Coordinates of N, CA and C in Angstrom, one line a residue:
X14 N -82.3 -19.7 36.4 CA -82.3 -21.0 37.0 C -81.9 -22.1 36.0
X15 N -82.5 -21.9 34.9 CA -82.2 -23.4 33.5 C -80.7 -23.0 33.8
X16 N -79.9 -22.3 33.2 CA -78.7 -22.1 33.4 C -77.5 -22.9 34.6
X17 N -78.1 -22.4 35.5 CA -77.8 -22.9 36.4 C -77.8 -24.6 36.9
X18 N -78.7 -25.2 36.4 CA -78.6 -26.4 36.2 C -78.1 -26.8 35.4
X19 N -78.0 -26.6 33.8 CA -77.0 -26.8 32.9 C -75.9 -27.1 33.4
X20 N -75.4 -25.9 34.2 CA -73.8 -25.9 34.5 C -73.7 -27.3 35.4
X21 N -74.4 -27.5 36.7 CA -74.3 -28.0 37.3 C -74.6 -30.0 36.6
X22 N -74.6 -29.8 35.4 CA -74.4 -31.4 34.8 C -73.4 -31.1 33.9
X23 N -72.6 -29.9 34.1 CA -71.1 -30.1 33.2 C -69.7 -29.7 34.5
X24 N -70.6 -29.5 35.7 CA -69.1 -29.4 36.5 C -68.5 -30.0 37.7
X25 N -67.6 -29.4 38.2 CA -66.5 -30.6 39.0 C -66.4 -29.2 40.0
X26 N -66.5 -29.7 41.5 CA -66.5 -28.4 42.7 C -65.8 -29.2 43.3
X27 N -64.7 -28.5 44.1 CA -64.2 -29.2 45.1 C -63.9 -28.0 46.2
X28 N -63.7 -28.2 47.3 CA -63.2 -27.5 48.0 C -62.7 -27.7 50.0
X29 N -62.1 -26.9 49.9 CA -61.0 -27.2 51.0 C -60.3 -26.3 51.6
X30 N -59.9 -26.7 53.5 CA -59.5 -25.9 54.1 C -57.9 -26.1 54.2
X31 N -57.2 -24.9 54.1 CA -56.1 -25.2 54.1 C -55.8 -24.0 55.4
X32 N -54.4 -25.1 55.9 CA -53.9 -23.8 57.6 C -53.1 -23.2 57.3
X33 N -53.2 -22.2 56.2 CA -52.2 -21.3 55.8 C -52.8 -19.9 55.4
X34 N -52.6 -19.3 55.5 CA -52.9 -17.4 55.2 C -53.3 -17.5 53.6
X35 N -54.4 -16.9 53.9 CA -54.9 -16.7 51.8 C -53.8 -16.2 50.9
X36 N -53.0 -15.2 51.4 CA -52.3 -14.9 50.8 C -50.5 -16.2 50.5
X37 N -50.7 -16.5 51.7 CA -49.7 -17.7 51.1 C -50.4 -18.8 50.3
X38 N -51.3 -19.0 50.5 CA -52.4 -20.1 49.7 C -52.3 -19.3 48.2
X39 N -52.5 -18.0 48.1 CA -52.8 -17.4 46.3 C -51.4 -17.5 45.9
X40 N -50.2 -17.4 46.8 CA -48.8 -17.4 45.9 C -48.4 -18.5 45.6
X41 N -49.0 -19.7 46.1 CA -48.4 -20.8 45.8 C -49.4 -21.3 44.2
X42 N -50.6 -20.5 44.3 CA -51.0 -21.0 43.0 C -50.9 -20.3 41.9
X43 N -50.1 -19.0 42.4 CA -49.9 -18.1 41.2 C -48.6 -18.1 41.3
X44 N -47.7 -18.7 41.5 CA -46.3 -18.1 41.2 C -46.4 -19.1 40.1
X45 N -45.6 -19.1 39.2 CA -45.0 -20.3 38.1 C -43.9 -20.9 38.7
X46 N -43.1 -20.9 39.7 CA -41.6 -21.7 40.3 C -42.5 -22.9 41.3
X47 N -43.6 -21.7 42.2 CA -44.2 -22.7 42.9 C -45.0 -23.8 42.6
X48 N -45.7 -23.4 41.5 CA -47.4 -24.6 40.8 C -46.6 -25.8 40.6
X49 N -45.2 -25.4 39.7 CA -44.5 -26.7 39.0 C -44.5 -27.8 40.3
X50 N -44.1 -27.4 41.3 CA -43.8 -28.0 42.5 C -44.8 -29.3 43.1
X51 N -46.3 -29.1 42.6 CA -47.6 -29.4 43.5 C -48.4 -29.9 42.1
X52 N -48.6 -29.0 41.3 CA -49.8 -28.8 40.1 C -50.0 -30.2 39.6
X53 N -51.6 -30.7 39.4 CA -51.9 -32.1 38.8 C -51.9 -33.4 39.7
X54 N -52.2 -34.3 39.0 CA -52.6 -35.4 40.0 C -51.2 -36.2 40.4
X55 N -51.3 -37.3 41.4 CA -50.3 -38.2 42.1 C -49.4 -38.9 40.9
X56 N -48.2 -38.4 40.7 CA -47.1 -38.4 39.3 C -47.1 -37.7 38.2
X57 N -47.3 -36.7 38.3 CA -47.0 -35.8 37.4 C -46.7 -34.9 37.7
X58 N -46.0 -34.7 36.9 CA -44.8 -33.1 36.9 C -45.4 -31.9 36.3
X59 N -44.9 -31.2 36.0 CA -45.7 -30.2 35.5 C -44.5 -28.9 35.1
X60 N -44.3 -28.5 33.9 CA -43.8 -27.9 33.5 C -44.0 -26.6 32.9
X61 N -44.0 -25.1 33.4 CA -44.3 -23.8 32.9 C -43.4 -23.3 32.3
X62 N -43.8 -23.0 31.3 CA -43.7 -22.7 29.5 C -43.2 -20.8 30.2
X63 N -44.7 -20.4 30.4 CA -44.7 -19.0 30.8 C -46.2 -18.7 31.9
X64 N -45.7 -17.8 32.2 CA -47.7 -17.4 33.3 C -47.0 -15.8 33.3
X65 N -48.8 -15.3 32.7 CA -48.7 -14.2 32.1 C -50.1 -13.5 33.8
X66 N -50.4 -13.3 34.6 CA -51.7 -13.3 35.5 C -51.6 -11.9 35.5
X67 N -52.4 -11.8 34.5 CA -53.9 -10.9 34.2 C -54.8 -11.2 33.8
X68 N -55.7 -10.2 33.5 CA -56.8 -11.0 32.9 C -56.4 -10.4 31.1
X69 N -56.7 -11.7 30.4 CA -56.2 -11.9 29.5 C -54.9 -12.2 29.3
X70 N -54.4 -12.2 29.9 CA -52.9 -13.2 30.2 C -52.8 -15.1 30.4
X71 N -51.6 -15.3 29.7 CA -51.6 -16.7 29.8 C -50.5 -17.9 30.3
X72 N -51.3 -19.0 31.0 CA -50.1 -19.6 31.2 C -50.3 -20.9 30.5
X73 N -49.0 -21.1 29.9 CA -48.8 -22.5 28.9 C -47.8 -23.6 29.9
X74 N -48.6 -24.0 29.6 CA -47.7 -25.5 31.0 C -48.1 -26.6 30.2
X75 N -47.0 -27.8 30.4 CA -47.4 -29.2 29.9 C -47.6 -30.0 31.3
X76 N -48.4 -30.9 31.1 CA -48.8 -31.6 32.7 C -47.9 -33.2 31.8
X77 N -46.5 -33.8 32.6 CA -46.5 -35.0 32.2 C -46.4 -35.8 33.0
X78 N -47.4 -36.7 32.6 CA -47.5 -38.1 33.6 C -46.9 -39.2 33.7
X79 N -47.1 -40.2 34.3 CA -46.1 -40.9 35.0 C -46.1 -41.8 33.6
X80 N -46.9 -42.4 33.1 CA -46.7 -43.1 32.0 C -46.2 -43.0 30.4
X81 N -45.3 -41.3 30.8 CA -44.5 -40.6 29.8 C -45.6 -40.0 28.9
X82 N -47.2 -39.2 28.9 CA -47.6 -38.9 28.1 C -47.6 -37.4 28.6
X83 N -47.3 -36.8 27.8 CA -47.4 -35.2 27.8 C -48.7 -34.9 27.6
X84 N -49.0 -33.6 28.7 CA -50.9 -32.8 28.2 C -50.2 -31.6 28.3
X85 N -50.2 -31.2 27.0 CA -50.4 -29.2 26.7 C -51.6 -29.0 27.7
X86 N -51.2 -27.7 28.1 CA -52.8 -27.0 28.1 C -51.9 -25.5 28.4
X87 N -53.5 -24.7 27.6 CA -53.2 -23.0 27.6 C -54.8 -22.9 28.3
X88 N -54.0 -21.7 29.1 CA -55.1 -21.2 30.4 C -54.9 -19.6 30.0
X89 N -56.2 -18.9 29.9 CA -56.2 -17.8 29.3 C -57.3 -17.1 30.9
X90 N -56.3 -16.2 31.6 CA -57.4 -15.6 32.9 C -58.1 -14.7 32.2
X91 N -58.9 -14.9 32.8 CA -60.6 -14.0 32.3 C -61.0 -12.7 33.9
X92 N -60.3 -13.0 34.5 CA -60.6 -12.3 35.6 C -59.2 -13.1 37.0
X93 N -58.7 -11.5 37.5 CA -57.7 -11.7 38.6 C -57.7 -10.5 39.9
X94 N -58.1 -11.5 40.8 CA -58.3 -10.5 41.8 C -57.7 -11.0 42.9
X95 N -56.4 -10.4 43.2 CA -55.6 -11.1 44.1 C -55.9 -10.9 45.4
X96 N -56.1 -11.4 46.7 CA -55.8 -12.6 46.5 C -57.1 -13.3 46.8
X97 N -58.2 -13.2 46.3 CA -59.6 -13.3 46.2 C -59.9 -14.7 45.5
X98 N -60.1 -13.9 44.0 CA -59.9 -14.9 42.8 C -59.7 -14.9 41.7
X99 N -59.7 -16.2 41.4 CA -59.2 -15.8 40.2 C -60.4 -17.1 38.5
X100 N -60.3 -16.4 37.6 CA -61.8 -17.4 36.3 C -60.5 -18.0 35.4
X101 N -60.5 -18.5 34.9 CA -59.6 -18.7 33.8 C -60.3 -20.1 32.9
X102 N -59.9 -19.7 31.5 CA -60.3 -21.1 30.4 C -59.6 -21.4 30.1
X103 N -59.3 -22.8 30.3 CA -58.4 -23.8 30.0 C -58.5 -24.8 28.9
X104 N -57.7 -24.9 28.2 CA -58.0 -25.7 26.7 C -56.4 -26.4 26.2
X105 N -56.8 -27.1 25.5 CA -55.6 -27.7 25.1 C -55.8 -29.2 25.0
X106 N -54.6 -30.0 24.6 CA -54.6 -31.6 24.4 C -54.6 -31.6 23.1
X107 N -54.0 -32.9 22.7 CA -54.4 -33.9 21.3 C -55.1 -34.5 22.0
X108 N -55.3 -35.1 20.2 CA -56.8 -36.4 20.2 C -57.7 -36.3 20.8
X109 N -58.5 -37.3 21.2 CA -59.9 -36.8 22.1 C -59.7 -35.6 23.3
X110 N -58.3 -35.0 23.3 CA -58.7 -34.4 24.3 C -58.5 -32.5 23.9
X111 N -58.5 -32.7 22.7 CA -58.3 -31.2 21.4 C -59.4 -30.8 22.1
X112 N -60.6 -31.1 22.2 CA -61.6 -30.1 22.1 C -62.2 -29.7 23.3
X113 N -61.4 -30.7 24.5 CA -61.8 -30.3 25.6 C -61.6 -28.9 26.5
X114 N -62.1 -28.0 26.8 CA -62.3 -26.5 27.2 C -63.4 -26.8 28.7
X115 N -62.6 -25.5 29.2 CA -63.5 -25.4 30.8 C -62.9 -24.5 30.8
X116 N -63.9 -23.5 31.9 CA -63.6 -22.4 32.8 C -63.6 -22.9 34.5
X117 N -62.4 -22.4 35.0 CA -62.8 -22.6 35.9 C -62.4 -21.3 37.1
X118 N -63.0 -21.1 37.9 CA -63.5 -20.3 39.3 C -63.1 -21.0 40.3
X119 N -61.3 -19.9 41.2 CA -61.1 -20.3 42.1 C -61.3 -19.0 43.5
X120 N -62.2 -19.5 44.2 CA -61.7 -18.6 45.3 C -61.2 -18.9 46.5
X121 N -60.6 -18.1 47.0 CA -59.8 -18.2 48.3 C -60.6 -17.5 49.3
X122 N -60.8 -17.9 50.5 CA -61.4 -17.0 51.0 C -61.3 -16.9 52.8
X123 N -60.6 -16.1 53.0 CA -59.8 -16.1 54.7 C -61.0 -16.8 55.6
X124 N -60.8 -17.6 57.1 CA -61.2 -17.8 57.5 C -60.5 -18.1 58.8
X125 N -60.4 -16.9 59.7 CA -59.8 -16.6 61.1 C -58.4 -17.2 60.8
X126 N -57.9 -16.7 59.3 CA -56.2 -17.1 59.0 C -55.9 -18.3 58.3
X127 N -57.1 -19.2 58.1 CA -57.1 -20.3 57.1 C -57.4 -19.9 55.7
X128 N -57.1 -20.7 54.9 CA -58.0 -20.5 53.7 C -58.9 -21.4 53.8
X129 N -59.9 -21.2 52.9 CA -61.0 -21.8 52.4 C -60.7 -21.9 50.4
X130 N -60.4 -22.4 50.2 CA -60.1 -22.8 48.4 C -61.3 -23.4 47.9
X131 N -61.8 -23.2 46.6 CA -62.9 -23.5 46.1 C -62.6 -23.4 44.8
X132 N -62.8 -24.5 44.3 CA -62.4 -24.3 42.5 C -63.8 -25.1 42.2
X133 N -64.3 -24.6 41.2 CA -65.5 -24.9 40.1 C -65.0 -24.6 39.1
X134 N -65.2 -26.2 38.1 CA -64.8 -26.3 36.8 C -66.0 -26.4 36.3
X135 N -66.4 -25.7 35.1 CA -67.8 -25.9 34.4 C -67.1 -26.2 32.9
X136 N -67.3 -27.2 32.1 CA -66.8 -28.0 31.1 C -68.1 -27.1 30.2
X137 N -67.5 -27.3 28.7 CA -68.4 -27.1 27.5 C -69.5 -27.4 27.3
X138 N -69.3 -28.7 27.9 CA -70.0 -30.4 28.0 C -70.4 -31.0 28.6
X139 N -71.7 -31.6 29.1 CA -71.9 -32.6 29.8 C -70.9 -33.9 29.0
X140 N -71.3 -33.9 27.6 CA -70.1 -35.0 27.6 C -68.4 -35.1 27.6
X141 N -68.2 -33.6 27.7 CA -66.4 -33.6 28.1 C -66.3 -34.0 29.4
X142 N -67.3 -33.4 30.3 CA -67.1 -34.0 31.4 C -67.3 -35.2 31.9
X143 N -67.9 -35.9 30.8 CA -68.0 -37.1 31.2 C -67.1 -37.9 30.8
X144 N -66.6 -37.7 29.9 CA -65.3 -38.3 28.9 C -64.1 -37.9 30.0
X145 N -63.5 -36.6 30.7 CA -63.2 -36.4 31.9 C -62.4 -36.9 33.3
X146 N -64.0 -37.0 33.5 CA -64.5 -37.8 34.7 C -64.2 -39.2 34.8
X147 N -64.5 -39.7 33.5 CA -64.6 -41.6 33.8 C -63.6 -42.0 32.8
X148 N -63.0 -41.4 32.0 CA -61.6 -41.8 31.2 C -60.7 -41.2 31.8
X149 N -60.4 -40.1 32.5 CA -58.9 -39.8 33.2 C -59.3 -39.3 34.5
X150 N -60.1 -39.5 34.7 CA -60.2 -39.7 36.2 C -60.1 -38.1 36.9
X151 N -60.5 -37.2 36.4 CA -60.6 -35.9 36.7 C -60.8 -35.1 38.2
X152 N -62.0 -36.3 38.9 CA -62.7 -36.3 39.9 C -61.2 -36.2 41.0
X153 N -60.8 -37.5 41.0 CA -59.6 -37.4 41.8 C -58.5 -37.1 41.2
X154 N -58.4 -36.7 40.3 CA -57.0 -36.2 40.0 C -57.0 -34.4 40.8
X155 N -58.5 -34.0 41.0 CA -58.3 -32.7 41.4 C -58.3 -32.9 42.9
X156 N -58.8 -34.1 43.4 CA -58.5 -34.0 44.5 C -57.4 -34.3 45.3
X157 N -56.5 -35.5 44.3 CA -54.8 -35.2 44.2 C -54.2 -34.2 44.3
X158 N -54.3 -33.0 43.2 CA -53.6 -31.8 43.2 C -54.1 -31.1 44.8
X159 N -55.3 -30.6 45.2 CA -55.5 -30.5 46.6 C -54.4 -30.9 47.3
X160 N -54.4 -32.4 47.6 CA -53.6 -32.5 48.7 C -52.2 -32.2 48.2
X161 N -51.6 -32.3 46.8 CA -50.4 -32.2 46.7 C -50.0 -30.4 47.0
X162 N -51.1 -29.6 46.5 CA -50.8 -28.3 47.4 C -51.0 -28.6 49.2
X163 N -51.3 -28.8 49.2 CA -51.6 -28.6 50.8 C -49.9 -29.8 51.5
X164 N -49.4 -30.5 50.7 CA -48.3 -30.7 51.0 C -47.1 -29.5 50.7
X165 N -47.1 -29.6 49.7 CA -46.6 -28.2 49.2 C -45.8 -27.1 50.4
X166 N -47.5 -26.7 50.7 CA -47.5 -25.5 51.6 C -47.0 -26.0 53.0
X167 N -46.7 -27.3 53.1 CA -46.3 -27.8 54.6 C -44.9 -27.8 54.5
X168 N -44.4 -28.1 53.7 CA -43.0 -28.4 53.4 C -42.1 -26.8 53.2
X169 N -43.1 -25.5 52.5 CA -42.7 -24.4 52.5 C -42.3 -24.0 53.6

């Protein structure tokens, strides 16, 4: 139970129904041609290096934003179960944002042909996540990427 609360003052849940088949919902977030398309918050692009999806496989992507600043990040899966879910730890950035690390847990989960999406991000930190949360706006930038998949998948 201590555990359990720990996490829950280092993490970020969102979740959502999307009207498309789990399995179209897991391709669009595992292909590497599709993520570039959707991936990150409202102005940014996003560019894959490589995506390796296994467990222990990785994908290197730079997220760049509208204000011309480039974010590395390396995502290392810890666990892949298509089209179920999927764990992975994500790490990367300069400067304040070098040491920032999360795992996060996405499931997909059918619902009479919908998906159900659920991602929990548990941060290192109560204070990455707060650093996060209230300097880059984390909260809604995830809930940007949401809808920018769920445009995505309308336009597919």
């Amino acid at each position: 139970m201590a555990d359990e609360q720990e996490n829950k003052s280092k993490e970020i849940a969102l979740t959502r129904v999307f009207d498309f088949p789990r399995e179209v919902v897991w391709e669009a977030w595992t292909d590497p041609d599709g993520i570039s398309n959707w991936w990150g918050p409202n102005g940014f692009t996003t560019t894959t290096k490589s995506m390796d999806l296994r467990p222990g496989g990785k994908w290197i992507h730079v997220m760049h934003g509208p204000d011309g600043v480039d974010y590395p990040n390396f995502t290392e899966y810890i666990e892949v179960d298509p089209p179920n879910r999927l764990v992975y730890r994500n790490s990367g950035g300069e400067g304040e944002l070098a040491d920032v690390s999360f795992i996060s847990t996405v499931e997909f989960r059918d619902i009479d042909g919908k998906t159900e999406l659920s991602l929990t991000t548990v941060m290192d930190s109560a204070e990455m996540l707060e650093l996060v949360v209230k300097k880059y706006g984390a909260i809604e930038g995830l809930e940007n990427t949401f809808s920018r998949l769920a445009d995505y998948l309308d336009r597919k």
